[in-house]
Amino acid sequence: MYSGALMRRGPYISMITNRTMNLLIRAAMLFMVGVFLALVLNLLQVQRNVTLFPPDVLSSVFSSAWWVPPCCGTAAALIGLLYPCMDRRLGEPHKLKREWSNVMRCVAVFVGINHASAKVDFANNVQLSLTLAALSVGLWWTFDRSRSGFGLGVVIAILATLATQLLVYNGVFQYTSPDFLYIRSWLPCIFFAGVITVGNIGRQLALYEYKVNQEKTHQD
Amino acid sequence: MTVRERIRQNISAAFYRHGLLCASYPVPIILFTSASILTCCYPLLKLPLPGTGPVEFTTGVRDYSTPSHESQGDLSERPDWYRGPPVAYIQQVLVKAAVSPWDNSLVPVDVFRSPLGRVFSVLEEIRNHVYTDRSLEALCLQVTDLLPGLRRMQAVLPEHGCLLVSPGNYWQNRRDLFDADPDLLKTVHQHEPKGLHTSATLKDLLFGVPGKQTGVNLYSKKRVVTYTITIALSSYDARFVASLRARLKQLHPSANCTLREDHMVHVHFKEEIGIAELIPLVTTYIILFAYIYFSTRKIDMVKSKWGLALAAVVTVLSSLLMSVGLCTLFGLTPTLNGGEIFPYLVVVIGLENVLVLTKSVVSTPVDLEVKLRIAQGLSNESWSIMKNMATELCIILIGYFTFVPAIQEFCLFAVVGLVSDFFLQMFFFTTVLSIDIRRMELADLNRRLPAEAGMPPPKPGPLRPRETPPPPRPSPHTITLQAPAFRNLRLPKRLRVVYFLARTRLAQRIIMVGTVIWIGILVYTDPAGLRTFLAAQVSEQSPLGEAGLPPHLGVAPVFPGGDPTSTLSGLPAPEPTPLPENQSQGHRAAHPEVAPVSSPQITWGPEDEELWRRLSFRHWPSLFSYYNITLAKRYISILPVIPVTLHLSPQEAIDTRHPQDTHHAPPPSIKTSDLQTDLTLYKVAALGLFAGVVLVLLLFCLYRVLCPRNYGQNGVPHGRRRRGDLPCDEYGYSPPISEISPLLLRGHSMDIECLASDGMLLASCCLVGHIRVWDAQTGDCLTVIPNNGLRRSSSSGCWEHRDGGGAVGGQDVDIFPIRRRTTPARPALFGDQPDLTPLIDTNFGLSPPSQALSSSGFDFGGLVEKAYQEHEPSPTLAFPPSPPPVLPPELPPQNNGDWDSSVWAMELRGNLIATGRSSGKLELWDAVEGSLRCSNEDGVSGITALAFLNNRIVAARLNGSLDFFTVEITKPLGLLQYRGPPGRGSLPPSPCYSSEDVISCQLTRSVQCAHQKPITVLKAAAGRVVTGSQDHTVRVYRLEDSCCLFTLQGHSGGITAIYIDQTMVLASGGQDGTICVWDVLTGSRVSHVYGHRGDVTSLVCTTSCIISSGLDDLICIWDRSTGIKLYSIQQEVGCGASLGVISESLLVTGGQGCVSFWDLNYGDLLQTVYLGQSSEGQSVRQLLVLDNAAIVCDFGSELSLVYVPSVLEKLD
């Protein structure tokens, strides 16, 4: 029955239903999303001279800072896979507004937060950081609202902040006006928002696998 | 409160009128809207295009003075930006050098090695130039560090000193390094970025001329090397510049040079919207449109989703443009980057109104006129729209009174944007919606069944009269599940969320609150500082936040206060008369006239005057940006170029050769790098396009690749389903075919009209009026009650005969349909007659004796009578004894049967069949014996519906009256016994009346005017009788005392379907496509949903959901408690509207010659069972679910009994 059903589905479908394959596809997609977001958002930061990379914005994006997008992509893939996995482990499936238009909205807000961090001029850094933190938490509240998501977001944000500190400390790149050791104080907020966003996308993608699996068991 | 109500009413009325207006004159209104959009966008033409091209302004050198900060106003031709000192004065020394005469002993490297080498001497000259104690050091723009990230460039670009760049920078301005450099080209090109680059390259910066014109390559035809020495001066000292010019000209005279030197060009740079800035912007917009896309996909029940989505996008875009245009018109120059803000604004504001409007309009009753629908929909939502609008405006007003300029400006834009968005929604979108709805109406009219004739339907059955269904379209039998992603969740969250959002406007409120809090925090924390800061920011119009650099750093420190004296009245003529004071190593210039014809000619043409124009427009900004000086919204002044001509002798070229030059292989890729600068713009465009396409593709992939299920109508074409060719879902899984085979119950000669069952018995009535009683378990025909009056009087029921009948028992049920199918040749018209074929004696050898023939002729009568007697008790061929040979349908009425009226309603309880006839007669038949037990002729109006509960019968009549009958058994009560095995405890007790009882049926109460119009539906359960009528109301009666409890009003059309069950759940559906759920105890309306375009034909409830089917061939599944539509199943056209729920999660629907089983949780088609071979044309119109997991449905003149144990097992 199982193999028969599997055979009767096309090769494409069985590929999707294959668990590892599905995992790979999802990881690849998340990676692409991460790379893309990293490119775009990095541009935002670079053009405002918030982050300093070697000159010539575009060429830096494409050549000298080549390591940033892949890193972000990998992180995105990891986080995006981690979230649904964690949901399953904890046994509390994420239920809030699981639809693509919401994911798009989440991405838009995330880009907006980045935008704000790069472009809106605030009186002082504390204000900026507080605003961004509020926005990030708002993002979580609007699009995630799960405690596990919040916890994971905070943990990853802290880790990423640490990693950035180390990177800057070692002189890989730098920020123009660091106000939180070596980095900007709003960076954790951005990380948090990013984690929430990518987690949202990951969950949305995982929905398909979950669905397909359910169907499979249903047929069995 | 009253004021509020009045305002509300007024608003509602105004919106109603507005909706009428919009729907009445769509074309003029759209024209008007377009005109107003265009008008509002007209001021945008005055705005500079959003390009980044610099703007130039030319003044004369002669009377130049640094413009003051304040605008004088008198010089109208001066551009706005021409105020204050420029960032820098750019003095370029254009050097053209050639080795001449050229002879063949020279190698290609000689073309540029020695000319480039001469740059050092010219540089020396410039650096050491002094004019009356002013040296270059004092005047030039002093630069500090390069940006920290530019370590790669540190060796090349000057730091901590004059900003003076030349090709010599490649070799740190040191001649010895130059001479020691074995490969000049490699040195030059090693700094070139690989791959794509958009801004000025280092080569451009240092050479100061476009890469193609430098001549520094091995294949130069002209053999003239061109480069510039670029000096950035912080202040303009005309005399110094003039003396420098004179000095250089004198040293290196250019013979035929007629360059104009009397104009300086001021170049103003806009804010840089480079590709780097565009990509995030484009991304935001793409995300925005993705959001719009995903939102507008949810627009349901309209003719063209795409059209409406487009209209929504146009609305949003136009409101954007209009707000900018209007602000420009009133003199507000946008300092904030509106393009960056608006996506975020739109994401939260733009679409919810549109969604709400659409939903509201769509959910108005379909039978209204389009105008009225639009008006009604608008006025329904008017209050919330206005309230929201007012709230938003209030918040913006609060924001405006913070007096923070940036916030004020933002608020202004927001107000204008909101108002224009509102305007467009009201006029443009509403009109488009009305057009769309009208189109839908037209399409509906074509599709819809012909309009019902007048009020009294000629043959009201248990359901509404059915018209002939249109011929089946070859449309795929697809399920439209609204939420592809939520199969595992029973409720499609998406819809819930959308409705929730649309209902509560959560996002808007969150944003409003957020804005208020944000503004509050801003004002509270640091009002004064922020204000000054923002004021400075806005007035400077310099949003570039160089964090460590005050906005003026690039200009202010180097601008001396008392500089106006530097104005020079007269510049020396091109021919320099004064000799420069300082000494320089005066090189002998080669004599141009000696050069042979083949030698490179150095020519000066007008194109050399402003060679910088050919540079990338990012040339200067990028040069300055390396030193963290922005040119955005500032300007530089470019002084007339100083031409320098250098002629070198071949000997000199040979002398300066590097040993490796002679065997130097040319680098292969120079040409391409030269080309790159020209292509910059195209690349920018291409890159932007590419990024957009990539994102779109990415999102598309994201959605499509992992969403293989295509639930849309245009999904995987299944083609027309045929028998045995079952639809498979997208996974290639097709449900098993062979598990269910229907049992066909044949016997009726005409289409079956009424169908009733009490779980054990099944009664059917055909158009002719024959009533047949079947065993619901085995499918055996028990009794036939013909309408010809030949009542069966034999007291022996069929039960005995069946038990002893032997031939066909309950065991071989499976054989039964097969056997029946083998003899289909008999014309249906003679179905009432016994099969006389065995009587035809073909054995002529045994012919009757001749004497019998001679005496009285051959008497067939006895033979036939015998055949009839044999035939009669047969359970399988229970044909009534009918008079030979042809049976006229109308027979003279008998005593106790009303034969010329047709049966309109039938109910079965116990073994009593209650029939309501068109003549108004109520008859009670014994189901087992087929005898008429009782009849009542109290009413004359036809009985349209019957309900038989316990010992009461309720009859609804055509004239709207409702009669309550009581069935009384005059025999002792002990004879009331209960039938059925004890295991079926869930069954309602069905009393069995023994044949000895005298049953009387008495009219206990007649409600004369129960309804104004004919009663269409009558249902009874849980001690309540519910009637639905064409007068748009539903009434609830108590069964015991026939007292009317409630009159439920809420439908705007006749009631077509009612569901009530033991748990007192009452749902009703009407011709307006609405479904109402009522609380039977209180009579209040629990929910009210607009489900169908056209009548609701059938309604069933489970404990969690309501299933409705409509004339639009849609089966909708609603959440019972919230009234939210979970999903809908699109069926084939005209596939009937019969519904049944077998278990909590198994739905069965009738189709064209088939019944389909659906999984209610997922909306999946589990199985389709084909009832007969001729699947075309016959549609299942009635469907009864028996309690032993069997369903019975009519199929033309046959009944079909389908057992579904397999489906049940599967579900478990």
mmCIF file of N, CA and C in Angstrom, chain A residues 8-9 12-13 29 32 36 40 43-44 47-48 54-58 95 97-102 104-105 107-108 111-112 115 119 121 123 127 131 174 177 205 207-208 210-212 214-215 219, chain B residues 148-150 198-199 275-277 279-280 283 287 290-291 294 298 340 344 484-488 493-494 497 501 507 518 522 525-526 537 544 547 695 698 702-703 705-707 709 731-734:
data_model
loop_
_atom_site.group_PDB
_atom_site.id
_atom_site.type_symbol
_atom_site.label_atom_id
_atom_site.label_comp_id
_atom_site.label_asym_id
_atom_site.label_seq_id
_atom_site.Cartn_x
_atom_site.Cartn_y
_atom_site.Cartn_z
ATOM 1 N N ARG A 8 2.473 5.629 -7.151
ATOM 2 C CA ARG A 8 1.452 6.272 -7.953
ATOM 3 C C ARG A 8 1.594 7.784 -7.935
ATOM 4 N N ARG A 9 2.152 8.282 -6.895
ATOM 5 C CA ARG A 9 2.470 9.708 -6.937
ATOM 6 C C ARG A 9 3.614 9.897 -7.914
ATOM 7 N N TYR A 12 8.055 13.715 -8.640
ATOM 8 C CA TYR A 12 8.211 14.999 -7.965
ATOM 9 C C TYR A 12 7.600 14.961 -6.578
ATOM 10 N N ILE A 13 6.421 14.402 -6.530
ATOM 11 C CA ILE A 13 5.720 14.366 -5.255
ATOM 12 C C ILE A 13 6.450 13.468 -4.276
ATOM 13 N N MET A 29 15.931 26.559 0.473
ATOM 14 C CA MET A 29 15.092 27.755 0.340
ATOM 15 C C MET A 29 15.414 28.772 1.425
ATOM 16 N N MET A 32 18.513 30.459 0.658
ATOM 17 C CA MET A 32 18.361 31.510 -0.349
ATOM 18 C C MET A 32 17.730 32.764 0.256
ATOM 19 N N PHE A 36 19.513 36.358 0.460
ATOM 20 C CA PHE A 36 18.903 37.528 -0.163
ATOM 21 C C PHE A 36 18.685 38.637 0.857
ATOM 22 N N VAL A 40 20.382 42.395 0.854
ATOM 23 C CA VAL A 40 19.590 43.623 0.808
ATOM 24 C C VAL A 40 19.819 44.468 2.066
ATOM 25 N N LEU A 43 23.151 46.005 2.322
ATOM 26 C CA LEU A 43 23.217 47.200 1.475
ATOM 27 C C LEU A 43 22.683 48.394 2.227
ATOM 28 N N LEU A 44 21.571 48.160 2.910
ATOM 29 C CA LEU A 44 20.979 49.254 3.678
ATOM 30 C C LEU A 44 21.982 49.811 4.676
ATOM 31 N N GLN A 47 25.226 51.398 2.890
ATOM 32 C CA GLN A 47 25.081 52.677 2.213
ATOM 33 C C GLN A 47 24.935 53.806 3.212
ATOM 34 N N ARG A 48 24.551 53.468 4.419
ATOM 35 C CA ARG A 48 24.467 54.501 5.427
ATOM 36 C C ARG A 48 25.732 54.576 6.252
ATOM 37 N N PRO A 54 35.138 47.240 3.221
ATOM 38 C CA PRO A 54 35.959 47.870 2.192
ATOM 39 C C PRO A 54 35.099 48.473 1.089
ATOM 40 N N PRO A 55 35.672 49.383 0.340
ATOM 41 C CA PRO A 55 34.877 50.339 -0.436
ATOM 42 C C PRO A 55 34.088 49.710 -1.573
ATOM 43 N N ASP A 56 33.450 50.614 -2.221
ATOM 44 C CA ASP A 56 32.716 50.278 -3.430
ATOM 45 C C ASP A 56 31.611 49.285 -3.123
ATOM 46 N N VAL A 57 30.512 49.878 -2.756
ATOM 47 C CA VAL A 57 29.435 49.145 -2.114
ATOM 48 C C VAL A 57 29.137 47.820 -2.788
ATOM 49 N N LEU A 58 28.928 47.920 -4.074
ATOM 50 C CA LEU A 58 28.468 46.718 -4.732
ATOM 51 C C LEU A 58 29.548 45.661 -4.766
ATOM 52 N N LYS A 95 0.305 28.077 16.035
ATOM 53 C CA LYS A 95 -1.041 28.120 15.446
ATOM 54 C C LYS A 95 -1.416 29.484 14.899
ATOM 55 N N LYS A 97 -1.919 32.441 12.761
ATOM 56 C CA LYS A 97 -1.882 33.090 11.445
ATOM 57 C C LYS A 97 -0.880 32.442 10.509
ATOM 58 N N ARG A 98 -1.080 31.204 10.264
ATOM 59 C CA ARG A 98 -0.100 30.555 9.417
ATOM 60 C C ARG A 98 -0.525 30.680 7.968
ATOM 61 N N GLU A 99 -0.085 31.706 7.361
ATOM 62 C CA GLU A 99 -0.415 31.889 5.951
ATOM 63 C C GLU A 99 0.651 32.765 5.326
ATOM 64 N N TRP A 100 0.703 32.683 4.022
ATOM 65 C CA TRP A 100 1.815 33.352 3.351
ATOM 66 C C TRP A 100 1.718 34.856 3.427
ATOM 67 N N SER A 101 0.517 35.372 3.392
ATOM 68 C CA SER A 101 0.435 36.840 3.400
ATOM 69 C C SER A 101 0.945 37.381 4.728
ATOM 70 N N ASN A 102 0.737 36.598 5.767
ATOM 71 C CA ASN A 102 1.277 37.030 7.043
ATOM 72 C C ASN A 102 2.788 36.945 7.058
ATOM 73 N N MET A 104 4.650 37.308 4.532
ATOM 74 C CA MET A 104 5.137 38.447 3.753
ATOM 75 C C MET A 104 5.120 39.715 4.607
ATOM 76 N N ARG A 105 4.083 39.816 5.361
ATOM 77 C CA ARG A 105 3.957 40.986 6.213
ATOM 78 C C ARG A 105 5.091 41.019 7.234
ATOM 79 N N VAL A 107 7.987 39.679 6.903
ATOM 80 C CA VAL A 107 9.232 40.053 6.235
ATOM 81 C C VAL A 107 9.271 41.553 6.013
ATOM 82 N N ALA A 108 8.115 42.105 5.624
ATOM 83 C CA ALA A 108 8.076 43.549 5.371
ATOM 84 C C ALA A 108 8.399 44.317 6.642
ATOM 85 N N VAL A 111 12.099 44.075 7.331
ATOM 86 C CA VAL A 111 12.856 45.009 6.494
ATOM 87 C C VAL A 111 12.666 46.430 7.011
ATOM 88 N N GLY A 112 11.434 46.712 7.440
ATOM 89 C CA GLY A 112 11.166 48.044 7.965
ATOM 90 C C GLY A 112 11.990 48.340 9.207
ATOM 91 N N HIS A 115 15.318 49.060 8.131
ATOM 92 C CA HIS A 115 15.267 50.376 7.524
ATOM 93 C C HIS A 115 15.391 51.454 8.602
ATOM 94 N N LYS A 119 18.154 54.198 8.748
ATOM 95 C CA LYS A 119 17.848 55.480 8.118
ATOM 96 C C LYS A 119 17.222 56.505 9.028
ATOM 97 N N ASP A 121 16.792 58.889 11.872
ATOM 98 C CA ASP A 121 17.739 59.547 12.769
ATOM 99 C C ASP A 121 17.080 59.788 14.108
ATOM 100 N N ALA A 123 17.551 60.814 18.334
ATOM 101 C CA ALA A 123 18.347 61.733 19.137
ATOM 102 C C ALA A 123 19.541 61.020 19.745
ATOM 103 N N GLN A 127 17.477 55.748 22.603
ATOM 104 C CA GLN A 127 16.142 55.869 22.032
ATOM 105 C C GLN A 127 15.962 54.928 20.846
ATOM 106 N N THR A 131 13.390 51.897 20.700
ATOM 107 C CA THR A 131 12.350 51.829 19.681
ATOM 108 C C THR A 131 12.430 50.521 18.915
ATOM 109 N N GLN A 174 33.742 46.673 11.083
ATOM 110 C CA GLN A 174 33.515 47.522 12.235
ATOM 111 C C GLN A 174 32.293 48.386 12.047
ATOM 112 N N SER A 177 29.948 53.991 14.803
ATOM 113 C CA SER A 177 29.893 54.563 16.140
ATOM 114 C C SER A 177 29.384 53.518 17.110
ATOM 115 N N LEU A 205 7.149 26.870 5.748
ATOM 116 C CA LEU A 205 7.631 25.856 4.814
ATOM 117 C C LEU A 205 7.407 24.469 5.398
ATOM 118 N N LEU A 207 5.195 23.473 7.155
ATOM 119 C CA LEU A 207 3.794 23.091 7.114
ATOM 120 C C LEU A 207 3.532 22.097 6.003
ATOM 121 N N TYR A 208 4.230 22.276 4.906
ATOM 122 C CA TYR A 208 3.988 21.395 3.771
ATOM 123 C C TYR A 208 4.455 19.986 4.071
ATOM 124 N N TYR A 210 4.792 18.669 6.941
ATOM 125 C CA TYR A 210 3.904 18.126 7.955
ATOM 126 C C TYR A 210 2.632 17.607 7.317
ATOM 127 N N LYS A 211 2.142 18.429 6.438
ATOM 128 C CA LYS A 211 0.905 18.093 5.777
ATOM 129 C C LYS A 211 1.064 16.807 4.978
ATOM 130 N N VAL A 212 2.162 16.779 4.193
ATOM 131 C CA VAL A 212 2.382 15.622 3.333
ATOM 132 C C VAL A 212 2.551 14.381 4.190
ATOM 133 N N GLN A 214 1.360 13.829 7.107
ATOM 134 C CA GLN A 214 0.064 13.457 7.641
ATOM 135 C C GLN A 214 -0.713 12.658 6.630
ATOM 136 N N GLU A 215 -0.636 13.147 5.433
ATOM 137 C CA GLU A 215 -1.368 12.482 4.387
ATOM 138 C C GLU A 215 -0.884 11.053 4.226
ATOM 139 N N GLN A 219 -2.908 7.703 4.590
ATOM 140 C CA GLN A 219 -3.103 6.659 3.594
ATOM 141 C C GLN A 219 -2.696 5.306 4.136
ATOM 142 N N PRO B 148 37.916 53.995 7.278
ATOM 143 C CA PRO B 148 38.687 52.884 7.832
ATOM 144 C C PRO B 148 38.593 51.607 7.001
ATOM 145 N N GLY B 149 37.517 51.467 6.309
ATOM 146 C CA GLY B 149 37.400 50.234 5.547
ATOM 147 C C GLY B 149 38.232 50.205 4.290
ATOM 148 N N LEU B 150 38.835 51.303 3.967
ATOM 149 C CA LEU B 150 39.492 51.411 2.657
ATOM 150 C C LEU B 150 40.983 51.147 2.742
ATOM 151 N N THR B 198 29.742 49.657 -10.466
ATOM 152 C CA THR B 198 28.852 50.704 -10.961
ATOM 153 C C THR B 198 29.431 52.090 -10.727
ATOM 154 N N SER B 199 30.114 52.265 -9.652
ATOM 155 C CA SER B 199 30.616 53.611 -9.416
ATOM 156 C C SER B 199 31.980 53.768 -10.097
ATOM 157 N N ILE B 275 22.235 52.119 -6.610
ATOM 158 C CA ILE B 275 21.672 50.768 -6.668
ATOM 159 C C ILE B 275 21.554 50.223 -5.259
ATOM 160 N N ALA B 276 22.507 50.637 -4.451
ATOM 161 C CA ALA B 276 22.511 50.127 -3.087
ATOM 162 C C ALA B 276 21.275 50.583 -2.350
ATOM 163 N N GLU B 277 20.823 51.780 -2.701
ATOM 164 C CA GLU B 277 19.655 52.293 -2.019
ATOM 165 C C GLU B 277 18.382 51.765 -2.662
ATOM 166 N N ILE B 279 17.919 48.832 -4.057
ATOM 167 C CA ILE B 279 17.591 47.425 -3.837
ATOM 168 C C ILE B 279 16.709 47.234 -2.611
ATOM 169 N N PRO B 280 17.063 47.843 -1.491
ATOM 170 C CA PRO B 280 16.132 47.684 -0.367
ATOM 171 C C PRO B 280 14.761 48.265 -0.663
ATOM 172 N N THR B 283 13.005 45.990 -2.812
ATOM 173 C CA THR B 283 12.618 44.831 -2.007
ATOM 174 C C THR B 283 11.370 45.126 -1.192
ATOM 175 N N ILE B 287 7.935 43.158 -1.533
ATOM 176 C CA ILE B 287 7.273 42.515 -0.400
ATOM 177 C C ILE B 287 5.873 43.074 -0.237
ATOM 178 N N ALA B 290 3.757 41.526 -2.780
ATOM 179 C CA ALA B 290 3.477 40.143 -2.409
ATOM 180 C C ALA B 290 2.381 40.106 -1.364
ATOM 181 N N TYR B 291 2.477 41.046 -0.442
ATOM 182 C CA TYR B 291 1.423 41.118 0.577
ATOM 183 C C TYR B 291 0.083 41.412 -0.072
ATOM 184 N N PHE B 294 -1.116 38.287 -1.790
ATOM 185 C CA PHE B 294 -1.644 37.253 -0.912
ATOM 186 C C PHE B 294 -2.946 37.712 -0.265
ATOM 187 N N LYS B 298 -7.632 36.538 -1.447
ATOM 188 C CA LYS B 298 -8.740 36.114 -0.612
ATOM 189 C C LYS B 298 -10.038 36.770 -1.019
ATOM 190 N N GLU B 340 10.078 55.553 0.694
ATOM 191 C CA GLU B 340 10.501 54.529 1.638
ATOM 192 C C GLU B 340 9.470 54.328 2.736
ATOM 193 N N TYR B 344 5.417 50.861 4.028
ATOM 194 C CA TYR B 344 5.021 50.435 5.367
ATOM 195 C C TYR B 344 3.637 50.955 5.708
ATOM 196 N N PRO B 484 -4.802 25.932 1.251
ATOM 197 C CA PRO B 484 -4.023 24.779 0.853
ATOM 198 C C PRO B 484 -3.148 24.263 1.972
ATOM 199 N N ALA B 485 -2.786 25.136 2.852
ATOM 200 C CA ALA B 485 -1.753 24.752 3.794
ATOM 201 C C ALA B 485 -2.315 24.150 5.067
ATOM 202 N N PHE B 486 -3.585 24.103 5.154
ATOM 203 C CA PHE B 486 -4.106 23.802 6.481
ATOM 204 C C PHE B 486 -4.924 22.543 6.507
ATOM 205 N N ARG B 487 -4.447 21.590 5.789
ATOM 206 C CA ARG B 487 -5.201 20.369 5.784
ATOM 207 C C ARG B 487 -5.189 19.729 7.159
ATOM 208 N N ASN B 488 -4.105 19.898 7.837
ATOM 209 C CA ASN B 488 -4.039 19.228 9.118
ATOM 210 C C ASN B 488 -4.848 19.958 10.191
ATOM 211 N N LYS B 493 -6.904 28.508 8.882
ATOM 212 C CA LYS B 493 -6.606 29.683 9.686
ATOM 213 C C LYS B 493 -6.630 30.947 8.851
ATOM 214 N N ARG B 494 -6.247 30.762 7.620
ATOM 215 C CA ARG B 494 -6.073 31.960 6.817
ATOM 216 C C ARG B 494 -7.373 32.744 6.753
ATOM 217 N N VAL B 497 -8.192 34.269 9.933
ATOM 218 C CA VAL B 497 -7.359 35.423 10.237
ATOM 219 C C VAL B 497 -7.805 36.617 9.420
ATOM 220 N N LEU B 501 -9.023 39.835 10.995
ATOM 221 C CA LEU B 501 -8.353 41.122 10.779
ATOM 222 C C LEU B 501 -9.324 42.140 10.221
ATOM 223 N N ALA B 507 -4.553 45.089 12.826
ATOM 224 C CA ALA B 507 -3.266 45.664 12.452
ATOM 225 C C ALA B 507 -3.320 47.179 12.542
ATOM 226 N N TRP B 518 4.976 55.654 20.274
ATOM 227 C CA TRP B 518 6.270 56.060 19.735
ATOM 228 C C TRP B 518 6.438 57.570 19.847
ATOM 229 N N LEU B 522 9.042 59.646 22.116
ATOM 230 C CA LEU B 522 9.955 60.622 21.527
ATOM 231 C C LEU B 522 9.821 61.961 22.228
ATOM 232 N N THR B 525 10.868 61.658 26.147
ATOM 233 C CA THR B 525 12.259 61.466 26.534
ATOM 234 C C THR B 525 13.081 62.722 26.342
ATOM 235 N N ASP B 526 12.953 63.313 25.199
ATOM 236 C CA ASP B 526 13.911 64.375 24.911
ATOM 237 C C ASP B 526 13.282 65.325 23.914
ATOM 238 N N GLN B 537 18.275 68.745 11.195
ATOM 239 C CA GLN B 537 18.313 67.692 10.192
ATOM 240 C C GLN B 537 17.478 68.070 8.986
ATOM 241 N N LEU B 544 21.793 61.975 5.336
ATOM 242 C CA LEU B 544 22.908 61.055 5.500
ATOM 243 C C LEU B 544 23.470 61.247 6.892
ATOM 244 N N ALA B 547 27.818 59.333 11.132
ATOM 245 C CA ALA B 547 27.639 59.323 12.573
ATOM 246 C C ALA B 547 28.664 60.182 13.277
ATOM 247 N N LEU B 695 13.762 38.112 -6.798
ATOM 248 C CA LEU B 695 12.890 38.057 -5.615
ATOM 249 C C LEU B 695 11.538 37.476 -5.984
ATOM 250 N N LEU B 698 11.886 33.930 -6.497
ATOM 251 C CA LEU B 698 12.116 33.280 -5.215
ATOM 252 C C LEU B 698 10.800 33.078 -4.490
ATOM 253 N N LEU B 702 8.978 29.686 -3.730
ATOM 254 C CA LEU B 702 8.653 29.414 -2.336
ATOM 255 C C LEU B 702 7.221 28.966 -2.224
ATOM 256 N N TYR B 703 6.375 29.658 -2.944
ATOM 257 C CA TYR B 703 4.977 29.321 -2.807
ATOM 258 C C TYR B 703 4.643 28.079 -3.605
ATOM 259 N N VAL B 705 6.629 25.721 -5.297
ATOM 260 C CA VAL B 705 7.373 24.478 -5.257
ATOM 261 C C VAL B 705 6.935 23.642 -4.083
ATOM 262 N N LEU B 706 6.748 24.280 -2.982
ATOM 263 C CA LEU B 706 6.343 23.509 -1.819
ATOM 264 C C LEU B 706 4.848 23.454 -1.661
ATOM 265 N N CYS B 707 4.178 24.002 -2.611
ATOM 266 C CA CYS B 707 2.729 23.889 -2.537
ATOM 267 C C CYS B 707 2.239 23.198 -3.784
ATOM 268 N N ARG B 709 -0.084 21.222 -4.168
ATOM 269 C CA ARG B 709 -1.534 21.084 -4.317
ATOM 270 C C ARG B 709 -2.092 22.326 -4.959
ATOM 271 N N TYR B 731 -1.755 13.782 -5.660
ATOM 272 C CA TYR B 731 -0.660 12.876 -5.343
ATOM 273 C C TYR B 731 -0.722 11.608 -6.176
ATOM 274 N N GLY B 732 -1.639 11.600 -7.116
ATOM 275 C CA GLY B 732 -1.746 10.420 -7.928
ATOM 276 C C GLY B 732 -2.472 9.312 -7.221
ATOM 277 N N TYR B 733 -2.999 9.637 -6.103
ATOM 278 C CA TYR B 733 -3.706 8.609 -5.355
ATOM 279 C C TYR B 733 -5.156 8.665 -5.739
ATOM 280 N N SER B 734 -5.646 7.585 -6.272
ATOM 281 C CA SER B 734 -7.063 7.572 -6.573
ATOM 282 C C SER B 734 -7.714 6.574 -5.645
#
